[in-house]
Amino acid sequence: MPRSGVFAFLFSVILSACGNGQGAVSAIGPDDIRSADYALLPCAASTATAPCLLVVAGGKRVLFGTPPGLRAAMDGPVLASLDAVLLFSLQGANLEGLDEVRNAGWTAGRETPLAVGGPSGTRDVVAALNKAFELSDAEIFVKDSPKGGFGAALLGVLPGEGDAKTEVFNTGDLVVTKIESADGRAGYWVDYGGQRAVLQPCGMTLAVKFNEQDAFALSCGADSPNAWPLGKVHYLVEGASAEP
């Protein structure tokens, strides 16, 4: 083979090994995050106006935001493994994926009711969804007997609805504080391992404004150094796990 042909062959092999020749790397999923680490994982359904991301920290998985398309954007087992869901608002674009999370997670093996937190009105939304899918749940349970049983299809409600500032999720090491604005939007401070992420939807300023410590902030606007949607996995704590 001529030397030029050898070089062309080797170059094609290198491109194949790299994915598509554009710096592609293997996707990092929740199972790749070690138990003591803290990472923000992109959500394929996320947009600037209807954001979402998955926080994995201390072995817990919390989904922030439920835009439409989550059933296609996340594997069923990932939806089944969520410890909580937190809503940015109850507007349609930010809420339409909640029923997808509820139904796909249950049929994929969720074993307990999934806790949901958000701004004022979340309790009513959760109750309405549970009621709307009551007949469907019964039919699915009779035909397919999902792993978690009939009750695991339900959504529960986290504390703090309507409070301007309150802890809504606390495992002792992972703490999520909700900041709620008067117009029905919710932003969050997510603390783990001495590091904080501030997650704030478009149209809200309070979560960033009232934060008084160094943090990785995701928000909207030209002045935001980290704007929605999150484009790649971002570690806030890495290498803290004792696991190999």
mmCIF file with all atom_site columns, N, CA and C in Angstrom, residues 27-30 33 39-46 51-56 63-64 70 73-74 78 218 228-235:
data_model
loop_
_atom_site.group_PDB
_atom_site.id
_atom_site.type_symbol
_atom_site.label_atom_id
_atom_site.label_alt_id
_atom_site.label_comp_id
_atom_site.label_asym_id
_atom_site.label_entity_id
_atom_site.label_seq_id
_atom_site.pdbx_PDB_ins_code
_atom_site.Cartn_x
_atom_site.Cartn_y
_atom_site.Cartn_z
_atom_site.occupancy
_atom_site.B_iso_or_equiv
_atom_site.pdbx_formal_charge
_atom_site.auth_seq_id
_atom_site.auth_comp_id
_atom_site.auth_asym_id
_atom_site.auth_atom_id
_atom_site.pdbx_PDB_model_num
ATOM 1   N N  . ALA A 1 27  ? -20.722 8.660  26.599 1.00 0.00 ? 27  ALA A N  1
ATOM 2   C CA . ALA A 1 27  ? -21.654 9.349  27.475 1.00 0.00 ? 27  ALA A CA 1
ATOM 3   C C  . ALA A 1 27  ? -21.460 8.862  28.907 1.00 0.00 ? 27  ALA A C  1
ATOM 4   N N  . ILE A 1 28  ? -21.566 9.803  29.854 1.00 0.00 ? 28  ILE A N  1
ATOM 5   C CA . ILE A 1 28  ? -21.480 9.477  31.272 1.00 0.00 ? 28  ILE A CA 1
ATOM 6   C C  . ILE A 1 28  ? -22.894 9.425  31.821 1.00 0.00 ? 28  ILE A C  1
ATOM 7   N N  . GLY A 1 29  ? -23.252 8.312  32.434 1.00 0.00 ? 29  GLY A N  1
ATOM 8   C CA . GLY A 1 29  ? -24.575 8.139  32.996 1.00 0.00 ? 29  GLY A CA 1
ATOM 9   C C  . GLY A 1 29  ? -24.537 8.125  34.504 1.00 0.00 ? 29  GLY A C  1
ATOM 10  N N  . PRO A 1 30  ? -25.705 8.073  35.155 1.00 0.00 ? 30  PRO A N  1
ATOM 11  C CA . PRO A 1 30  ? -25.750 8.057  36.617 1.00 0.00 ? 30  PRO A CA 1
ATOM 12  C C  . PRO A 1 30  ? -24.958 6.925  37.244 1.00 0.00 ? 30  PRO A C  1
ATOM 13  N N  . ILE A 1 33  ? -21.253 7.658  38.160 1.00 0.00 ? 33  ILE A N  1
ATOM 14  C CA . ILE A 1 33  ? -20.910 8.597  39.225 1.00 0.00 ? 33  ILE A CA 1
ATOM 15  C C  . ILE A 1 33  ? -20.711 7.826  40.516 1.00 0.00 ? 33  ILE A C  1
ATOM 16  N N  . ALA A 1 39  ? -22.292 15.315 40.900 1.00 0.00 ? 39  ALA A N  1
ATOM 17  C CA . ALA A 1 39  ? -22.251 15.673 39.481 1.00 0.00 ? 39  ALA A CA 1
ATOM 18  C C  . ALA A 1 39  ? -23.614 16.138 38.993 1.00 0.00 ? 39  ALA A C  1
ATOM 19  N N  . LEU A 1 40  ? -23.580 17.062 38.045 1.00 0.00 ? 40  LEU A N  1
ATOM 20  C CA . LEU A 1 40  ? -24.768 17.512 37.335 1.00 0.00 ? 40  LEU A CA 1
ATOM 21  C C  . LEU A 1 40  ? -24.733 16.886 35.951 1.00 0.00 ? 40  LEU A C  1
ATOM 22  N N  . LEU A 1 41  ? -25.763 16.140 35.593 1.00 0.00 ? 41  LEU A N  1
ATOM 23  C CA . LEU A 1 41  ? -25.814 15.451 34.304 1.00 0.00 ? 41  LEU A CA 1
ATOM 24  C C  . LEU A 1 41  ? -26.820 16.121 33.386 1.00 0.00 ? 41  LEU A C  1
ATOM 25  N N  . PRO A 1 42  ? -26.437 16.353 32.129 1.00 0.00 ? 42  PRO A N  1
ATOM 26  C CA . PRO A 1 42  ? -27.363 16.979 31.184 1.00 0.00 ? 42  PRO A CA 1
ATOM 27  C C  . PRO A 1 42  ? -28.609 16.131 30.973 1.00 0.00 ? 42  PRO A C  1
ATOM 28  N N  . CYS A 1 43  ? -29.666 16.797 30.578 1.00 0.00 ? 43  CYS A N  1
ATOM 29  C CA . CYS A 1 43  ? -30.934 16.154 30.244 1.00 0.00 ? 43  CYS A CA 1
ATOM 30  C C  . CYS A 1 43  ? -31.238 16.501 28.800 1.00 0.00 ? 43  CYS A C  1
ATOM 31  N N  . ALA A 1 44  ? -31.384 15.498 27.954 1.00 0.00 ? 44  ALA A N  1
ATOM 32  C CA . ALA A 1 44  ? -31.567 15.745 26.523 1.00 0.00 ? 44  ALA A CA 1
ATOM 33  C C  . ALA A 1 44  ? -32.838 16.514 26.214 1.00 0.00 ? 44  ALA A C  1
ATOM 34  N N  . ALA A 1 45  ? -33.816 16.464 27.110 1.00 0.00 ? 45  ALA A N  1
ATOM 35  C CA . ALA A 1 45  ? -35.080 17.177 26.880 1.00 0.00 ? 45  ALA A CA 1
ATOM 36  C C  . ALA A 1 45  ? -35.007 18.644 27.279 1.00 0.00 ? 45  ALA A C  1
ATOM 37  N N  . SER A 1 46  ? -33.898 19.063 27.876 1.00 0.00 ? 46  SER A N  1
ATOM 38  C CA . SER A 1 46  ? -33.781 20.413 28.422 1.00 0.00 ? 46  SER A CA 1
ATOM 39  C C  . SER A 1 46  ? -33.688 21.472 27.337 1.00 0.00 ? 46  SER A C  1
ATOM 40  N N  . PRO A 1 51  ? -36.039 23.989 31.358 1.00 0.00 ? 51  PRO A N  1
ATOM 41  C CA . PRO A 1 51  ? -34.806 23.264 31.657 1.00 0.00 ? 51  PRO A CA 1
ATOM 42  C C  . PRO A 1 51  ? -35.020 22.018 32.495 1.00 0.00 ? 51  PRO A C  1
ATOM 43  N N  . CYS A 1 52  ? -34.042 21.135 32.426 1.00 0.00 ? 52  CYS A N  1
ATOM 44  C CA . CYS A 1 52  ? -33.979 20.014 33.349 1.00 0.00 ? 52  CYS A CA 1
ATOM 45  C C  . CYS A 1 52  ? -32.539 19.525 33.421 1.00 0.00 ? 52  CYS A C  1
ATOM 46  N N  . LEU A 1 53  ? -32.202 18.902 34.523 1.00 0.00 ? 53  LEU A N  1
ATOM 47  C CA . LEU A 1 53  ? -30.935 18.196 34.666 1.00 0.00 ? 53  LEU A CA 1
ATOM 48  C C  . LEU A 1 53  ? -31.081 17.191 35.790 1.00 0.00 ? 53  LEU A C  1
ATOM 49  N N  . LEU A 1 54  ? -30.150 16.245 35.826 1.00 0.00 ? 54  LEU A N  1
ATOM 50  C CA . LEU A 1 54  ? -30.148 15.212 36.855 1.00 0.00 ? 54  LEU A CA 1
ATOM 51  C C  . LEU A 1 54  ? -28.969 15.448 37.781 1.00 0.00 ? 54  LEU A C  1
ATOM 52  N N  . VAL A 1 55  ? -29.244 15.580 39.069 1.00 0.00 ? 55  VAL A N  1
ATOM 53  C CA . VAL A 1 55  ? -28.198 15.710 40.081 1.00 0.00 ? 55  VAL A CA 1
ATOM 54  C C  . VAL A 1 55  ? -27.956 14.340 40.698 1.00 0.00 ? 55  VAL A C  1
ATOM 55  N N  . VAL A 1 56  ? -26.698 13.914 40.683 1.00 0.00 ? 56  VAL A N  1
ATOM 56  C CA . VAL A 1 56  ? -26.301 12.666 41.327 1.00 0.00 ? 56  VAL A CA 1
ATOM 57  C C  . VAL A 1 56  ? -25.259 13.012 42.383 1.00 0.00 ? 56  VAL A C  1
ATOM 58  N N  . LEU A 1 63  ? -34.056 14.644 40.050 1.00 0.00 ? 63  LEU A N  1
ATOM 59  C CA . LEU A 1 63  ? -34.322 15.268 38.763 1.00 0.00 ? 63  LEU A CA 1
ATOM 60  C C  . LEU A 1 63  ? -34.910 16.649 38.990 1.00 0.00 ? 63  LEU A C  1
ATOM 61  N N  . PHE A 1 64  ? -34.320 17.657 38.354 1.00 0.00 ? 64  PHE A N  1
ATOM 62  C CA . PHE A 1 64  ? -34.816 19.024 38.433 1.00 0.00 ? 64  PHE A CA 1
ATOM 63  C C  . PHE A 1 64  ? -35.419 19.393 37.080 1.00 0.00 ? 64  PHE A C  1
ATOM 64  N N  . LEU A 1 70  ? -39.239 13.485 28.372 1.00 0.00 ? 70  LEU A N  1
ATOM 65  C CA . LEU A 1 70  ? -38.351 12.798 29.316 1.00 0.00 ? 70  LEU A CA 1
ATOM 66  C C  . LEU A 1 70  ? -38.359 11.287 29.127 1.00 0.00 ? 70  LEU A C  1
ATOM 67  N N  . ALA A 1 73  ? -35.877 10.851 26.578 1.00 0.00 ? 73  ALA A N  1
ATOM 68  C CA . ALA A 1 73  ? -34.569 11.413 26.908 1.00 0.00 ? 73  ALA A CA 1
ATOM 69  C C  . ALA A 1 73  ? -33.816 10.594 27.949 1.00 0.00 ? 73  ALA A C  1
ATOM 70  N N  . MET A 1 74  ? -34.525 9.874  28.803 1.00 0.00 ? 74  MET A N  1
ATOM 71  C CA . MET A 1 74  ? -33.894 9.116  29.883 1.00 0.00 ? 74  MET A CA 1
ATOM 72  C C  . MET A 1 74  ? -34.352 7.674  29.845 1.00 0.00 ? 74  MET A C  1
ATOM 73  N N  . VAL A 1 78  ? -33.344 4.595  34.746 1.00 0.00 ? 78  VAL A N  1
ATOM 74  C CA . VAL A 1 78  ? -32.929 5.842  35.389 1.00 0.00 ? 78  VAL A CA 1
ATOM 75  C C  . VAL A 1 78  ? -34.139 6.537  36.005 1.00 0.00 ? 78  VAL A C  1
ATOM 76  N N  . LEU A 1 218 ? -26.632 27.886 37.349 1.00 0.00 ? 218 LEU A N  1
ATOM 77  C CA . LEU A 1 218 ? -27.262 27.754 36.037 1.00 0.00 ? 218 LEU A CA 1
ATOM 78  C C  . LEU A 1 218 ? -28.507 28.635 36.022 1.00 0.00 ? 218 LEU A C  1
ATOM 79  N N  . TRP A 1 228 ? -28.687 27.777 30.736 1.00 0.00 ? 228 TRP A N  1
ATOM 80  C CA . TRP A 1 228 ? -29.404 26.580 30.312 1.00 0.00 ? 228 TRP A CA 1
ATOM 81  C C  . TRP A 1 228 ? -29.383 26.473 28.789 1.00 0.00 ? 228 TRP A C  1
ATOM 82  N N  . PRO A 1 229 ? -29.407 25.249 28.248 1.00 0.00 ? 229 PRO A N  1
ATOM 83  C CA . PRO A 1 229 ? -29.320 23.952 28.943 1.00 0.00 ? 229 PRO A CA 1
ATOM 84  C C  . PRO A 1 229 ? -27.873 23.557 29.214 1.00 0.00 ? 229 PRO A C  1
ATOM 85  N N  . LEU A 1 230 ? -27.675 22.747 30.242 1.00 0.00 ? 230 LEU A N  1
ATOM 86  C CA . LEU A 1 230 ? -26.348 22.228 30.552 1.00 0.00 ? 230 LEU A CA 1
ATOM 87  C C  . LEU A 1 230 ? -25.886 21.337 29.408 1.00 0.00 ? 230 LEU A C  1
ATOM 88  N N  . GLY A 1 231 ? -24.660 21.581 28.914 1.00 0.00 ? 231 GLY A N  1
ATOM 89  C CA . GLY A 1 231 ? -24.204 20.874 27.721 1.00 0.00 ? 231 GLY A CA 1
ATOM 90  C C  . GLY A 1 231 ? -23.393 19.630 27.983 1.00 0.00 ? 231 GLY A C  1
ATOM 91  N N  . LYS A 1 232 ? -22.818 19.497 29.175 1.00 0.00 ? 232 LYS A N  1
ATOM 92  C CA . LYS A 1 232 ? -21.992 18.333 29.468 1.00 0.00 ? 232 LYS A CA 1
ATOM 93  C C  . LYS A 1 232 ? -22.006 18.063 30.963 1.00 0.00 ? 232 LYS A C  1
ATOM 94  N N  . VAL A 1 233 ? -21.528 16.899 31.356 1.00 0.00 ? 233 VAL A N  1
ATOM 95  C CA . VAL A 1 233 ? -21.466 16.547 32.770 1.00 0.00 ? 233 VAL A CA 1
ATOM 96  C C  . VAL A 1 233 ? -20.552 17.523 33.494 1.00 0.00 ? 233 VAL A C  1
ATOM 97  N N  . HIS A 1 234 ? -21.033 18.037 34.611 1.00 0.00 ? 234 HIS A N  1
ATOM 98  C CA . HIS A 1 234 ? -20.230 18.962 35.414 1.00 0.00 ? 234 HIS A CA 1
ATOM 99  C C  . HIS A 1 234 ? -20.075 18.390 36.820 1.00 0.00 ? 234 HIS A C  1
ATOM 100 N N  . TYR A 1 235 ? -18.824 18.120 37.216 1.00 0.00 ? 235 TYR A N  1
ATOM 101 C CA . TYR A 1 235 ? -18.530 17.606 38.556 1.00 0.00 ? 235 TYR A CA 1
ATOM 102 C C  . TYR A 1 235 ? -18.290 18.767 39.511 1.00 0.00 ? 235 TYR A C  1
#
